Coordinates of C-alpha atoms in Angstrom, one line a residue:
M255 CA -27.5 111.8 -26.0
S256 CA -24.5 110.7 -24.7
R257 CA -22.5 108.0 -25.3
P258 CA -21.6 105.1 -22.8
W259 CA -18.5 104.9 -21.9
F260 CA -17.0 101.4 -23.6
S261 CA -18.6 100.3 -26.9
P262 CA -16.9 97.6 -27.7
T263 CA -15.5 97.9 -31.8
P264 CA -16.8 94.9 -33.6
V265 CA -13.4 93.3 -32.7
I266 CA -13.7 92.9 -29.4
Q267 CA -17.7 91.4 -29.7
G268 CA -16.4 88.8 -31.7
R269 CA -14.0 88.0 -29.1
I270 CA -17.1 88.1 -26.4
H271 CA -19.2 85.7 -28.8
R272 CA -16.0 83.6 -28.8
T273 CA -15.1 83.4 -25.5
T274 CA -18.6 82.7 -24.2
L275 CA -19.6 79.6 -26.6
L276 CA -16.0 78.4 -25.6
V277 CA -16.9 78.8 -21.8
T278 CA -20.9 77.4 -22.5
V279 CA -19.4 74.7 -24.7
A280 CA -16.8 73.7 -21.3
L281 CA -20.0 73.5 -18.9
L282 CA -21.8 71.9 -21.3
L283 CA -19.0 69.0 -21.9
L284 CA -18.2 69.7 -17.2
L285 CA -22.4 68.3 -16.9
M286 CA -22.7 66.0 -19.4
R287 CA -20.1 64.6 -17.3
F288 CA -20.5 64.6 -14.3
W289 CA -24.2 63.0 -15.5
Y290 CA -22.3 60.1 -16.7
L291 CA -20.6 59.9 -13.8
Q292 CA -23.0 60.6 -11.0
I293 CA -26.4 59.4 -13.7
L294 CA -25.1 56.2 -15.7
E295 CA -22.1 54.8 -13.6
G296 CA -23.1 56.2 -9.9
R297 CA -23.6 53.0 -8.0
Y298 CA -20.0 51.1 -9.4
Y299 CA -18.3 54.5 -8.2
A300 CA -20.4 55.0 -4.4
T301 CA -19.2 51.3 -4.3
L302 CA -15.0 51.7 -4.9
S303 CA -15.7 54.9 -3.0
I304 CA -17.0 52.6 -0.1
H305 CA -14.5 49.6 -0.7
N306 CA -11.8 52.2 -0.5
R307 CA -12.8 53.4 3.6
L308 CA -14.5 49.9 4.3
R309 CA -12.5 47.0 5.9
L310 CA -13.7 43.6 6.9
R311 CA -11.9 41.5 9.5
L312 CA -11.6 37.9 10.6
V313 CA -12.6 37.2 13.9
E314 CA -11.0 33.8 14.8
A315 CA -13.8 31.2 16.7
P316 CA -11.8 29.8 19.4
R317 CA -11.5 26.1 18.6
G318 CA -12.5 23.8 20.8
F319 CA -11.1 22.2 24.0
I320 CA -9.7 18.3 23.8
L321 CA -10.5 16.0 26.9
D322 CA -9.3 13.0 28.3
R323 CA -11.6 10.3 29.3
S324 CA -12.2 12.3 32.5
G325 CA -12.3 15.5 32.1
A326 CA -9.2 16.5 32.2
V327 CA -8.0 19.7 29.5
I328 CA -4.6 18.5 27.3
V329 CA -5.5 21.1 24.6
E330 CA -6.2 24.3 25.1
N331 CA -6.0 27.7 23.8
R332 CA -4.1 31.3 24.3
P333 CA -4.3 35.1 23.6
S334 CA -1.6 35.4 21.2
F335 CA -1.0 38.5 19.5
S336 CA -1.1 38.1 15.0
V337 CA 0.8 40.3 12.8
Y338 CA -2.0 41.2 9.4
V339 CA -1.5 44.0 7.0
T340 CA -5.1 45.7 4.2
P341 CA -3.7 45.1 0.6
A342 CA -6.1 47.7 -0.4
D343 CA -4.0 50.3 2.3
I344 CA -0.7 49.3 1.0
P345 CA 1.3 51.8 -2.6
D346 CA 4.3 50.1 -3.3
V347 CA 4.5 46.5 -1.7
D348 CA 8.3 45.7 -1.9
E349 CA 8.7 49.0 0.3
A350 CA 5.6 48.2 2.7
A351 CA 7.2 45.2 3.1
R352 CA 11.2 46.3 3.9
A353 CA 9.6 48.5 6.2
I354 CA 6.9 45.9 8.6
G355 CA 9.9 42.9 7.8
A356 CA 12.5 45.5 9.8
V357 CA 10.2 45.3 12.2
L358 CA 9.7 41.5 12.1
R359 CA 12.6 40.7 11.3
Q360 CA 12.0 38.7 9.0
A361 CA 12.5 38.2 5.1
P362 CA 10.5 41.0 3.3
E363 CA 10.2 38.3 0.2
E364 CA 7.9 36.3 2.5
I365 CA 5.7 39.5 3.1
A366 CA 5.2 40.5 0.0
A367 CA 4.4 37.6 -1.2
R368 CA 2.4 37.1 1.7
I369 CA 0.9 40.5 0.9
R370 CA 0.5 39.7 -3.2
A371 CA -1.7 36.0 -3.2
G372 CA -3.7 38.7 -0.5
Q373 CA -4.8 41.1 -3.7
A374 CA -7.3 39.4 -4.9
R375 CA -10.1 40.7 -2.2
P376 CA -8.1 43.9 -1.6
A377 CA -10.2 45.1 1.3
Y378 CA -9.7 41.2 3.6
P379 CA -6.0 41.9 5.9
V380 CA -3.1 39.3 5.2
L381 CA -2.2 37.1 8.0
V382 CA 2.0 37.9 8.2
A383 CA 2.6 37.0 11.6
R384 CA 1.6 34.9 14.3
E385 CA 3.2 34.9 18.1
V386 CA 4.7 38.6 17.8
S387 CA 5.9 39.0 21.3
E388 CA 5.3 41.8 23.1
P389 CA 7.5 44.5 22.6
T390 CA 7.6 43.7 18.8
M391 CA 3.7 44.5 18.7
V392 CA 4.3 48.0 20.7
A393 CA 6.8 48.9 18.1
I394 CA 4.3 48.6 15.2
E395 CA 1.8 51.1 16.9
E396 CA 4.5 53.4 18.1
R397 CA 5.4 53.5 13.8
K398 CA 1.4 53.2 12.5
M399 CA 2.2 56.2 10.5
N400 CA 4.6 55.0 8.8
L401 CA 3.2 51.4 8.4
P402 CA -0.7 51.8 6.3
G403 CA -2.9 48.7 6.5
V404 CA -0.5 47.5 9.5
S405 CA -2.4 46.4 12.4
V406 CA -2.2 44.3 15.4
R407 CA -4.7 42.4 16.6
V408 CA -5.1 39.2 19.5
Q409 CA -6.2 35.6 18.3
P410 CA -6.8 31.9 20.0
T411 CA -3.5 30.5 19.1
R412 CA -3.7 26.0 20.0
A413 CA -2.2 25.1 23.7
Y414 CA -0.7 21.7 23.5
L415 CA 0.0 21.5 27.8
D416 CA 1.9 18.7 27.8
G417 CA 4.0 19.5 25.2
D418 CA 4.5 17.0 22.5
V419 CA 3.1 14.2 25.1
A420 CA 1.1 12.2 23.3
A421 CA 1.3 14.5 20.0
H422 CA 0.6 12.1 16.7
L423 CA -2.5 11.3 18.9
L424 CA -3.2 14.5 19.2
G425 CA -2.1 15.7 16.3
Y426 CA -1.7 19.6 15.2
V427 CA -2.6 22.9 13.7
S428 CA -1.2 25.6 11.6
E429 CA -2.9 27.7 9.4
V430 CA -4.3 26.6 5.7
T431 CA -1.4 26.2 3.0
Q432 CA -1.7 27.2 -0.8
E433 CA -2.0 24.0 -2.0
Q434 CA -4.9 23.7 0.5
L435 CA -7.3 26.3 -0.5
Y436 CA -7.5 24.9 -4.2
R437 CA -8.8 22.3 -2.7
D438 CA -13.1 21.8 -2.7
E439 CA -12.6 21.1 1.1
Y440 CA -11.3 23.9 2.4
R441 CA -12.9 26.5 -0.6
D442 CA -14.1 28.9 2.4
F443 CA -11.0 29.3 4.1
Q444 CA -9.2 32.7 4.1
S445 CA -5.5 32.5 3.6
G446 CA -4.2 32.5 8.2
E447 CA -7.1 30.8 9.0
T448 CA -5.8 27.8 11.4
V449 CA -6.9 24.2 10.3
G450 CA -6.6 21.0 11.9
Q451 CA -3.5 18.7 10.0
T452 CA -3.0 15.4 12.0
G453 CA -3.8 13.8 14.4
V454 CA -7.6 14.0 15.6
E455 CA -7.2 17.9 15.3
R456 CA -7.5 17.1 10.9
L457 CA -9.9 14.4 11.7
F458 CA -12.5 16.7 13.5
D459 CA -11.6 19.5 12.5
A460 CA -15.3 20.3 11.4
F461 CA -16.4 19.9 15.1
V462 CA -13.6 21.8 17.3
R463 CA -12.7 24.3 14.5
G464 CA -16.4 26.7 14.8
I465 CA -18.1 29.9 12.7
N466 CA -15.7 32.4 12.6
G467 CA -16.5 35.6 12.8
R468 CA -16.4 39.1 10.8
E469 CA -16.2 42.4 11.5
E470 CA -16.3 45.9 9.4
I471 CA -15.1 49.4 9.9
E472 CA -14.2 51.9 8.6
V473 CA -10.6 53.4 7.6
D474 CA -9.3 56.9 6.7
A475 CA -6.6 57.3 4.5
R476 CA -3.9 55.7 5.4
G477 CA -6.0 53.1 6.7
R478 CA -5.8 53.4 10.6
L479 CA -9.8 53.3 12.3
V480 CA -12.2 55.4 12.1
R481 CA -15.7 53.4 13.6
F482 CA -16.8 49.5 13.9
L483 CA -19.9 49.4 11.3
D484 CA -20.9 46.1 12.1
R485 CA -19.9 43.1 14.5
L486 CA -20.4 39.2 14.2
E487 CA -19.2 36.8 16.6
P488 CA -17.7 34.1 16.7
Q489 CA -18.9 30.9 17.5
S490 CA -16.3 28.3 19.5
G491 CA -16.1 24.9 17.9
F492 CA -16.9 22.1 19.6
N493 CA -14.8 19.8 22.7
L494 CA -13.5 16.7 22.0
V495 CA -13.9 14.3 25.1
L496 CA -10.5 11.5 23.7
T497 CA -11.1 7.4 25.4
L498 CA -7.3 8.3 26.4
D499 CA -5.9 8.4 29.6
A500 CA -3.9 10.6 31.2
K501 CA -2.6 9.5 33.9
L502 CA -2.0 6.2 31.4
Q503 CA -0.2 8.4 29.1
H504 CA 1.6 10.6 32.1
A505 CA 2.6 7.0 33.4
A506 CA 4.1 5.7 30.0
E507 CA 6.1 8.8 28.7
K508 CA 8.2 9.3 31.7
A509 CA 8.7 5.3 31.6
F510 CA 9.6 5.5 28.1
A511 CA 11.5 8.7 28.1
G512 CA 14.8 7.8 26.1
K513 CA 13.8 5.7 24.3
R514 CA 12.1 5.4 20.7
G515 CA 9.5 3.5 19.6
A516 CA 6.2 2.8 20.7
V517 CA 3.2 2.6 23.6
V518 CA -0.5 1.4 22.7
A519 CA -2.5 0.5 25.5
M520 CA -5.9 -0.1 24.9
H521 CA -9.1 -1.6 26.3
P522 CA -9.4 -4.5 25.5
Q523 CA -13.4 -5.0 26.4
T524 CA -14.1 -2.1 24.0
G525 CA -11.3 -1.0 21.6
E526 CA -10.7 2.2 23.1
I527 CA -7.6 4.0 22.9
L528 CA -6.1 4.5 26.6
A529 CA -2.3 5.8 26.1
W530 CA -0.6 6.3 23.2
V531 CA 3.1 6.8 22.7
S532 CA 5.1 7.6 19.8
R533 CA 9.2 7.8 20.1
P534 CA 10.7 10.4 19.1
S535 CA 7.9 12.8 18.8
Y536 CA 8.1 16.8 18.2
D537 CA 5.8 19.9 19.6
P538 CA 2.2 20.7 18.2
N539 CA 3.2 23.9 19.2
L540 CA 5.5 25.0 17.5
F541 CA 3.0 24.3 14.8
A542 CA 0.5 26.9 15.8
Q543 CA 2.7 29.3 15.8
R544 CA 4.3 29.4 13.1
L545 CA 6.4 26.7 12.2
S546 CA 9.8 28.4 10.0
R547 CA 10.8 26.4 7.1
E548 CA 15.0 25.7 8.9
S549 CA 12.4 23.8 12.1
W550 CA 10.9 22.3 9.4
E551 CA 13.3 21.2 7.3
K552 CA 14.8 19.9 11.3
L553 CA 12.2 17.8 11.6
I554 CA 11.9 16.4 8.0
T555 CA 15.2 15.4 8.3
D556 CA 16.0 14.1 10.9
P557 CA 17.2 10.6 10.7
A558 CA 15.2 9.6 14.4
H559 CA 12.5 9.9 11.9
P560 CA 10.0 12.6 15.0
L561 CA 7.1 12.9 12.7
Q562 CA 6.8 9.2 12.0
N563 CA 3.0 7.8 14.2
R564 CA 5.2 4.3 14.6
P565 CA 2.0 2.6 16.9
L566 CA 0.3 2.7 13.0
Q567 CA 3.0 3.0 11.0
A568 CA 6.5 1.9 11.6
Q569 CA 6.8 -1.8 10.6
Y570 CA 9.0 -4.7 12.9
A571 CA 9.5 -8.1 12.9
P572 CA 7.8 -9.3 15.6
G573 CA 10.2 -11.5 17.4
S574 CA 9.1 -14.1 19.7
I575 CA 5.5 -12.1 19.9
L576 CA 4.4 -14.5 17.3
K577 CA 4.5 -17.4 19.6
L578 CA 1.2 -16.9 20.5
V579 CA 0.4 -17.0 16.9
V580 CA 2.4 -20.4 16.3
M581 CA 0.7 -21.7 19.4
A582 CA -2.8 -21.4 18.7
A583 CA -2.1 -22.5 15.3
G584 CA -1.1 -25.6 16.6
L585 CA -2.8 -25.9 19.0
D586 CA -5.8 -25.2 16.4
T587 CA -4.9 -28.0 14.3
G588 CA -4.2 -30.8 16.2
A589 CA 0.4 -30.3 15.2
L590 CA 0.5 -29.6 19.1
T591 CA -1.1 -29.9 22.1
P592 CA -0.1 -28.3 25.5
G593 CA 2.0 -32.3 26.8
T594 CA 4.1 -31.7 22.9
T595 CA 7.4 -31.7 24.0
F596 CA 10.4 -31.0 22.3
A597 CA 14.3 -30.9 23.4
C598 CA 16.4 -28.1 23.5
P599 CA 20.0 -28.0 23.6
G600 CA 20.3 -23.8 22.4
Y601 CA 20.1 -25.0 18.3
F602 CA 18.4 -26.8 16.1
T603 CA 19.8 -28.0 12.7
L604 CA 18.0 -28.5 9.4
G605 CA 20.1 -29.6 6.8
A606 CA 23.3 -27.9 6.8
V607 CA 21.4 -25.3 8.6
T608 CA 22.1 -24.3 12.4
F609 CA 19.4 -21.6 13.9
D610 CA 20.9 -20.9 17.5
D611 CA 18.5 -20.9 20.9
W612 CA 18.4 -17.1 22.5
E613 CA 19.7 -19.3 25.8
K614 CA 22.5 -21.1 24.6
G615 CA 23.2 -24.1 27.4
G616 CA 19.8 -24.7 26.0
H617 CA 15.9 -25.2 28.2
G618 CA 16.1 -28.9 28.1
R619 CA 13.1 -30.2 27.2
Q620 CA 9.9 -28.3 26.6
D621 CA 7.0 -28.5 27.0
L622 CA 4.0 -26.1 24.8
M623 CA 3.4 -24.5 27.7
Q624 CA 6.6 -24.3 29.9
A625 CA 8.3 -22.9 26.1
V626 CA 6.0 -20.5 25.7
A627 CA 7.0 -19.0 29.9
H628 CA 10.5 -20.1 28.9
S629 CA 10.3 -18.5 25.4
C630 CA 11.7 -20.9 24.2
N631 CA 13.6 -20.4 20.3
V632 CA 13.6 -24.3 19.3
Y633 CA 10.9 -25.2 20.8
F634 CA 8.7 -23.3 18.0
Y635 CA 11.5 -23.9 15.6
Q636 CA 9.9 -27.1 15.6
A637 CA 6.4 -26.3 16.6
A638 CA 6.2 -24.4 13.1
L639 CA 7.3 -26.7 11.3
K640 CA 5.0 -29.3 12.6
T641 CA 1.7 -27.2 12.0
G642 CA 2.7 -25.3 8.7
I643 CA 3.4 -22.0 7.1
D644 CA -0.3 -22.0 5.9
A645 CA -1.9 -22.9 9.4
I646 CA 0.2 -19.7 10.8
A647 CA -0.8 -17.4 8.0
R648 CA -4.0 -18.1 8.4
V649 CA -4.3 -17.5 12.3
A650 CA -2.2 -14.6 11.9
R651 CA -4.9 -12.9 9.8
E652 CA -7.5 -13.9 12.0
F653 CA -5.5 -12.4 14.5
G654 CA -5.8 -9.3 12.6
L655 CA -2.0 -8.9 11.4
G656 CA -0.8 -8.8 7.8
Q657 CA -4.5 -5.9 7.5
K658 CA -4.9 -2.6 8.4
T659 CA -6.2 -1.7 12.0
G660 CA -9.4 0.5 10.0
I661 CA -8.4 3.2 13.7
A662 CA -9.6 6.4 11.7
A663 CA -5.8 7.8 11.8
V664 CA -4.9 10.5 9.1
G665 CA -2.0 9.8 7.4
D666 CA -1.0 6.0 5.7
E667 CA -2.0 3.1 8.0
A668 CA 0.8 -0.1 7.5
A669 CA -1.2 -3.0 6.8
G670 CA 2.4 -4.5 7.8
L671 CA 3.2 -7.9 5.8
V672 CA 2.3 -12.5 6.8
P673 CA 4.2 -14.3 4.3
T674 CA 2.9 -17.0 2.4
P675 CA 4.6 -19.3 -0.1
A676 CA 2.7 -18.2 -2.5
W677 CA 3.4 -14.5 -1.9
K678 CA 7.0 -15.0 -2.0
R679 CA 6.3 -16.8 -5.5
S680 CA 4.0 -14.3 -6.8
V681 CA 6.7 -11.0 -5.3
L682 CA 9.7 -12.1 -4.5
G683 CA 9.6 -15.0 -7.6
E684 CA 11.0 -17.8 -5.3
S685 CA 10.2 -20.7 -3.8
W686 CA 9.3 -21.4 0.3
Y687 CA 11.7 -23.0 1.8
P688 CA 11.0 -25.7 5.0
G689 CA 14.3 -22.7 7.0
D690 CA 11.6 -19.9 5.9
T691 CA 8.4 -21.3 8.3
V692 CA 11.2 -22.4 11.3
I693 CA 12.4 -18.4 11.4
T694 CA 8.6 -17.6 10.7
G695 CA 8.3 -19.4 13.7
I696 CA 10.0 -16.8 16.1
G697 CA 8.7 -14.0 14.3
Q698 CA 11.9 -13.6 12.5
G699 CA 11.9 -13.7 8.5
M700 CA 9.6 -11.4 6.5
I701 CA 6.5 -11.2 8.8
L702 CA 6.3 -6.9 10.0
V703 CA 3.8 -6.3 12.5
T704 CA 2.4 -3.0 13.5
P705 CA 2.6 -1.9 17.5
L706 CA -1.3 -1.6 17.1
Q707 CA -1.9 -4.6 15.4
I708 CA 0.1 -6.3 18.1
V709 CA -1.9 -4.5 20.9
T710 CA -5.1 -5.6 19.3
M711 CA -4.4 -9.4 19.1
V712 CA -4.1 -9.6 22.4
A713 CA -6.9 -7.4 23.6
A714 CA -9.0 -10.3 21.7
I715 CA -6.5 -12.6 23.3
A716 CA -7.5 -10.8 26.5
N717 CA -11.0 -10.8 26.1
G718 CA -12.1 -14.3 24.3
G719 CA -12.0 -13.8 20.7
T720 CA -13.0 -10.6 19.7
L721 CA -10.6 -8.1 17.1
H722 CA -11.9 -4.4 18.1
R723 CA -11.0 -1.4 15.3
P724 CA -9.2 1.0 17.8
W725 CA -11.2 3.6 18.5
M726 CA -10.0 7.0 20.6
V727 CA -13.0 9.3 21.0
K728 CA -15.9 8.8 23.1
R729 CA -18.0 11.9 22.9
V730 CA -18.1 15.5 20.6
E731 CA -19.6 18.0 23.5
S732 CA -20.8 21.9 23.6
W733 CA -19.3 24.4 26.1
G734 CA -22.9 23.5 28.3
G735 CA -22.0 19.6 28.0
E736 CA -24.9 19.2 25.3
V737 CA -23.8 15.1 23.5
V738 CA -23.5 16.0 19.6
A739 CA -21.9 13.3 18.9
A740 CA -21.2 10.3 20.5
Y741 CA -18.3 7.0 19.6
G742 CA -18.5 3.5 21.0
P743 CA -16.7 0.1 20.2
E744 CA -16.3 -1.5 16.8
P745 CA -16.4 -5.0 16.9
V746 CA -14.9 -6.2 13.9
R747 CA -15.8 -10.1 13.8
R748 CA -15.2 -13.2 16.5
V749 CA -11.2 -14.8 15.7
N750 CA -11.8 -18.5 14.5
L751 CA -10.5 -20.2 17.2
S752 CA -12.6 -22.1 20.2
P753 CA -12.3 -20.6 23.2
Q754 CA -9.9 -24.1 25.0
V755 CA -7.4 -22.5 22.7
L756 CA -7.8 -18.9 23.5
E757 CA -8.1 -20.3 27.3
L758 CA -5.0 -21.5 26.8
L759 CA -3.8 -19.2 25.1
R760 CA -4.2 -16.8 27.9
Q761 CA -2.6 -19.7 30.8
G762 CA 0.0 -19.4 28.6
M763 CA 0.9 -16.5 28.7
L764 CA 0.0 -15.7 32.7
G765 CA 3.5 -18.6 33.3
V766 CA 5.2 -16.0 31.0
V767 CA 5.3 -13.0 33.7
E768 CA 4.2 -15.8 36.9
D769 CA 7.3 -17.8 36.1
G770 CA 9.1 -16.8 33.0
T771 CA 10.8 -14.4 30.9
G772 CA 7.8 -11.6 32.1
K773 CA 8.5 -11.5 35.8
A774 CA 9.8 -8.1 35.3
A775 CA 5.6 -6.8 34.8
R776 CA 4.5 -8.2 38.2
V777 CA 2.4 -6.1 39.7
R778 CA 1.7 -6.5 43.5
G779 CA -2.4 -7.5 44.1
V780 CA -3.1 -8.2 40.3
Q781 CA -2.4 -10.9 37.6
V782 CA -0.5 -10.0 34.9
A783 CA -0.6 -12.2 32.4
G784 CA 2.2 -10.9 28.8
K785 CA 5.0 -12.2 26.4
T786 CA 8.5 -10.6 26.0
G787 CA 9.8 -11.0 22.1
T788 CA 12.6 -9.6 20.8
A789 CA 13.6 -8.8 17.1
Q790 CA 16.9 -9.1 15.7
V791 CA 17.3 -6.1 13.9
V792 CA 20.0 -5.7 10.5
R793 CA 20.9 -2.1 11.1
K794 CA 21.9 -0.9 7.0
E795 CA 23.0 2.9 8.5
A796 CA 24.6 4.2 11.8
R797 CA 22.9 7.6 11.6
I798 CA 22.7 7.5 15.4
S799 CA 24.6 6.3 17.1
G800 CA 24.6 4.4 20.9
Q801 CA 22.3 1.5 20.0
T802 CA 22.9 -1.9 19.6
K803 CA 20.5 -3.8 17.1
D804 CA 17.2 -6.0 18.6
H805 CA 14.1 -3.9 19.4
G806 CA 12.3 -5.2 23.0
W807 CA 9.2 -6.6 22.7
F808 CA 6.7 -7.1 25.8
V809 CA 2.6 -7.4 26.0
A810 CA 0.2 -8.2 28.7
F811 CA -2.7 -8.3 29.6
A812 CA -4.7 -7.0 33.2
P813 CA -6.0 -8.1 35.2
Y814 CA -5.7 -11.9 34.2
T815 CA -9.7 -12.7 35.5
D816 CA -11.1 -9.8 34.3
P817 CA -9.3 -7.6 31.4
E818 CA -9.6 -3.9 32.1
I819 CA -6.0 -2.9 30.2
A820 CA -4.5 -4.2 26.7
I821 CA -0.6 -2.7 26.3
V822 CA 2.3 -3.2 23.9
V823 CA 6.2 -2.2 24.3
I824 CA 8.5 -2.4 21.9
A825 CA 11.7 -0.4 22.0
E826 CA 13.8 0.4 19.3
N827 CA 16.8 -1.1 19.1
A828 CA 17.4 -1.6 23.3
G829 CA 17.4 -4.9 23.7
F830 CA 15.8 -7.7 25.5
G831 CA 12.2 -7.0 25.2
G832 CA 11.9 -8.5 28.9
V833 CA 14.2 -6.2 30.3
V834 CA 13.7 -2.9 28.3
A835 CA 9.7 -2.6 27.2
A836 CA 8.5 -5.8 30.6
P837 CA 9.0 -3.0 33.0
V838 CA 7.7 0.2 31.3
A839 CA 4.4 -2.1 31.0
R840 CA 4.5 -2.3 34.8
A841 CA 5.1 1.3 35.1
V842 CA 2.0 1.7 33.0
L843 CA -0.2 -1.2 34.7
E844 CA 1.0 0.0 38.2
A845 CA -0.1 3.8 37.1
A846 CA -3.6 1.7 36.3
F847 CA -4.8 -0.3 38.9
G848 CA -3.4 2.4 41.8
P849 CA 0.5 2.5 43.5
P850 CA 1.7 -0.9 44.4
R851 CA 1.8 -2.5 47.6
G852 CA 5.2 -3.6 48.1
R853 CA 7.9 -4.2 45.0
E854 CA 8.6 -7.5 44.3
T855 CA 12.3 -7.8 44.2
V856 CA 13.0 -9.6 40.8
A857 CA 16.1 -10.7 39.5
Q858 CA 16.7 -9.8 35.5
G859 CA 18.9 -13.3 35.9
P860 CA 18.8 -15.1 32.0
G861 CA 15.3 -16.7 32.7
A862 CA 14.0 -12.6 32.5
R863 CA 15.6 -11.3 28.7
E864 CA 13.6 -12.4 26.4

């Protein structure tokens, strides 16, 4: 029997056994690990794998359009390029931020902060830049290999077609802030989404915003698109139809150019806002494009306060506009009649104090209707004393002064102030003196009003005594024209004054324009009733140069017999109301009632100033 070519020795045989045992144990360990990963933890790692190759993209819904009362588009959307970064595809945040910042010309720190804020949901892209230029978009596409996780998308961006026109009424949109994301009302929002922040954009955001869509995509190891897996289409927001009249708005803006203050036009029968000017203004398109920190700081530190919504937030002394209240209170209490006369030598003396008239030579003896037409201060000093501050304050409150109008608005509406002896004693710890009543009689002193309160009061005089809550949105419509929600007049109350008193107020206002200080508001072919006012201002600072001290007021309604429009104009630090504010109102009225059939020549002498 032949011997095998190899016969292991006992030593070698032992080594083989040990090696076999080690290999067997290793295989068993690998099998156990495989069983653990595939069976026990299989679902977890499958999910992790899917997340590493799946991405979810928000598809932002286009906001609804905003239209004026006749259907003219005021606010729409336009396409723009936005840059997103998916945190899951970023191995080194700081390095990626530097590379992205170099292309976008943005601070890397800001980009890194945005990426880290999105790491809680790494599969969801984070917005890092809006409104990038086409060359920048091309540069990003060219560097895609070196910019993993970076994508450029076309998105709808808000477009305010007339820039800063009616900006305070329309409001603006911007990205939802980190602070807002912590609030319950924004819990379903994602960072980078657009939301209405002020004005009707904010008030009706739930209607206008629409419902966002979603894309589910597969990406490769570098975050590049492989294929689309699923898409949920966005649903566009509803359209808003405002009460605003674009023709009147543009007329008011043009006539008020270069001035500071406010213009508000209202339909006296319904309370609908027809025009809303607050100057200086701002361009809401800046916010839609992501406002830089420097631009924001410039806006909020501007001494002219362009963000202030003057019609409802700025408070002014009403000046001679308050003479309408004094007249109403005097007639209501019987302290005055249309035939009540006072002499006006150009001044009035009370004790040791002399109160001047704006007409230095005086107006002579005036009855009530003449005194309103000529805005005689001396007459109303004495009329206020005879009527009494309590009656004046009561009628002022009847007309809505000293209280908020109740308009639906973003931001605090100022209530103004109607001072009384009780208020002065309680707040200032001082007694009420006859001199306080005298200066209140011409709208000076402690009394404060907003332009919106004044136009609401004038509308009530015009319509026969109904105080309306101002409103600015007529309806919400679908893209097919279906009415989703509709709004209408909201009468607050009837003013507690007799029809006879209200008619005398209207007659007095007619005399102002026909033969008094408001001649500059005449419109050929239309009877206009109005009232001028000039409020003295004591300036505490002079950071804004080139201004006089007085605010110029003018209020009006027209046509006289069946009013369709009430208007208030206040021009800050611009001079006499009859000179600077009345022509603005005339321009709006001419726009409302058609082109004038030839302009009357109106003298701007002393009698037309106040």
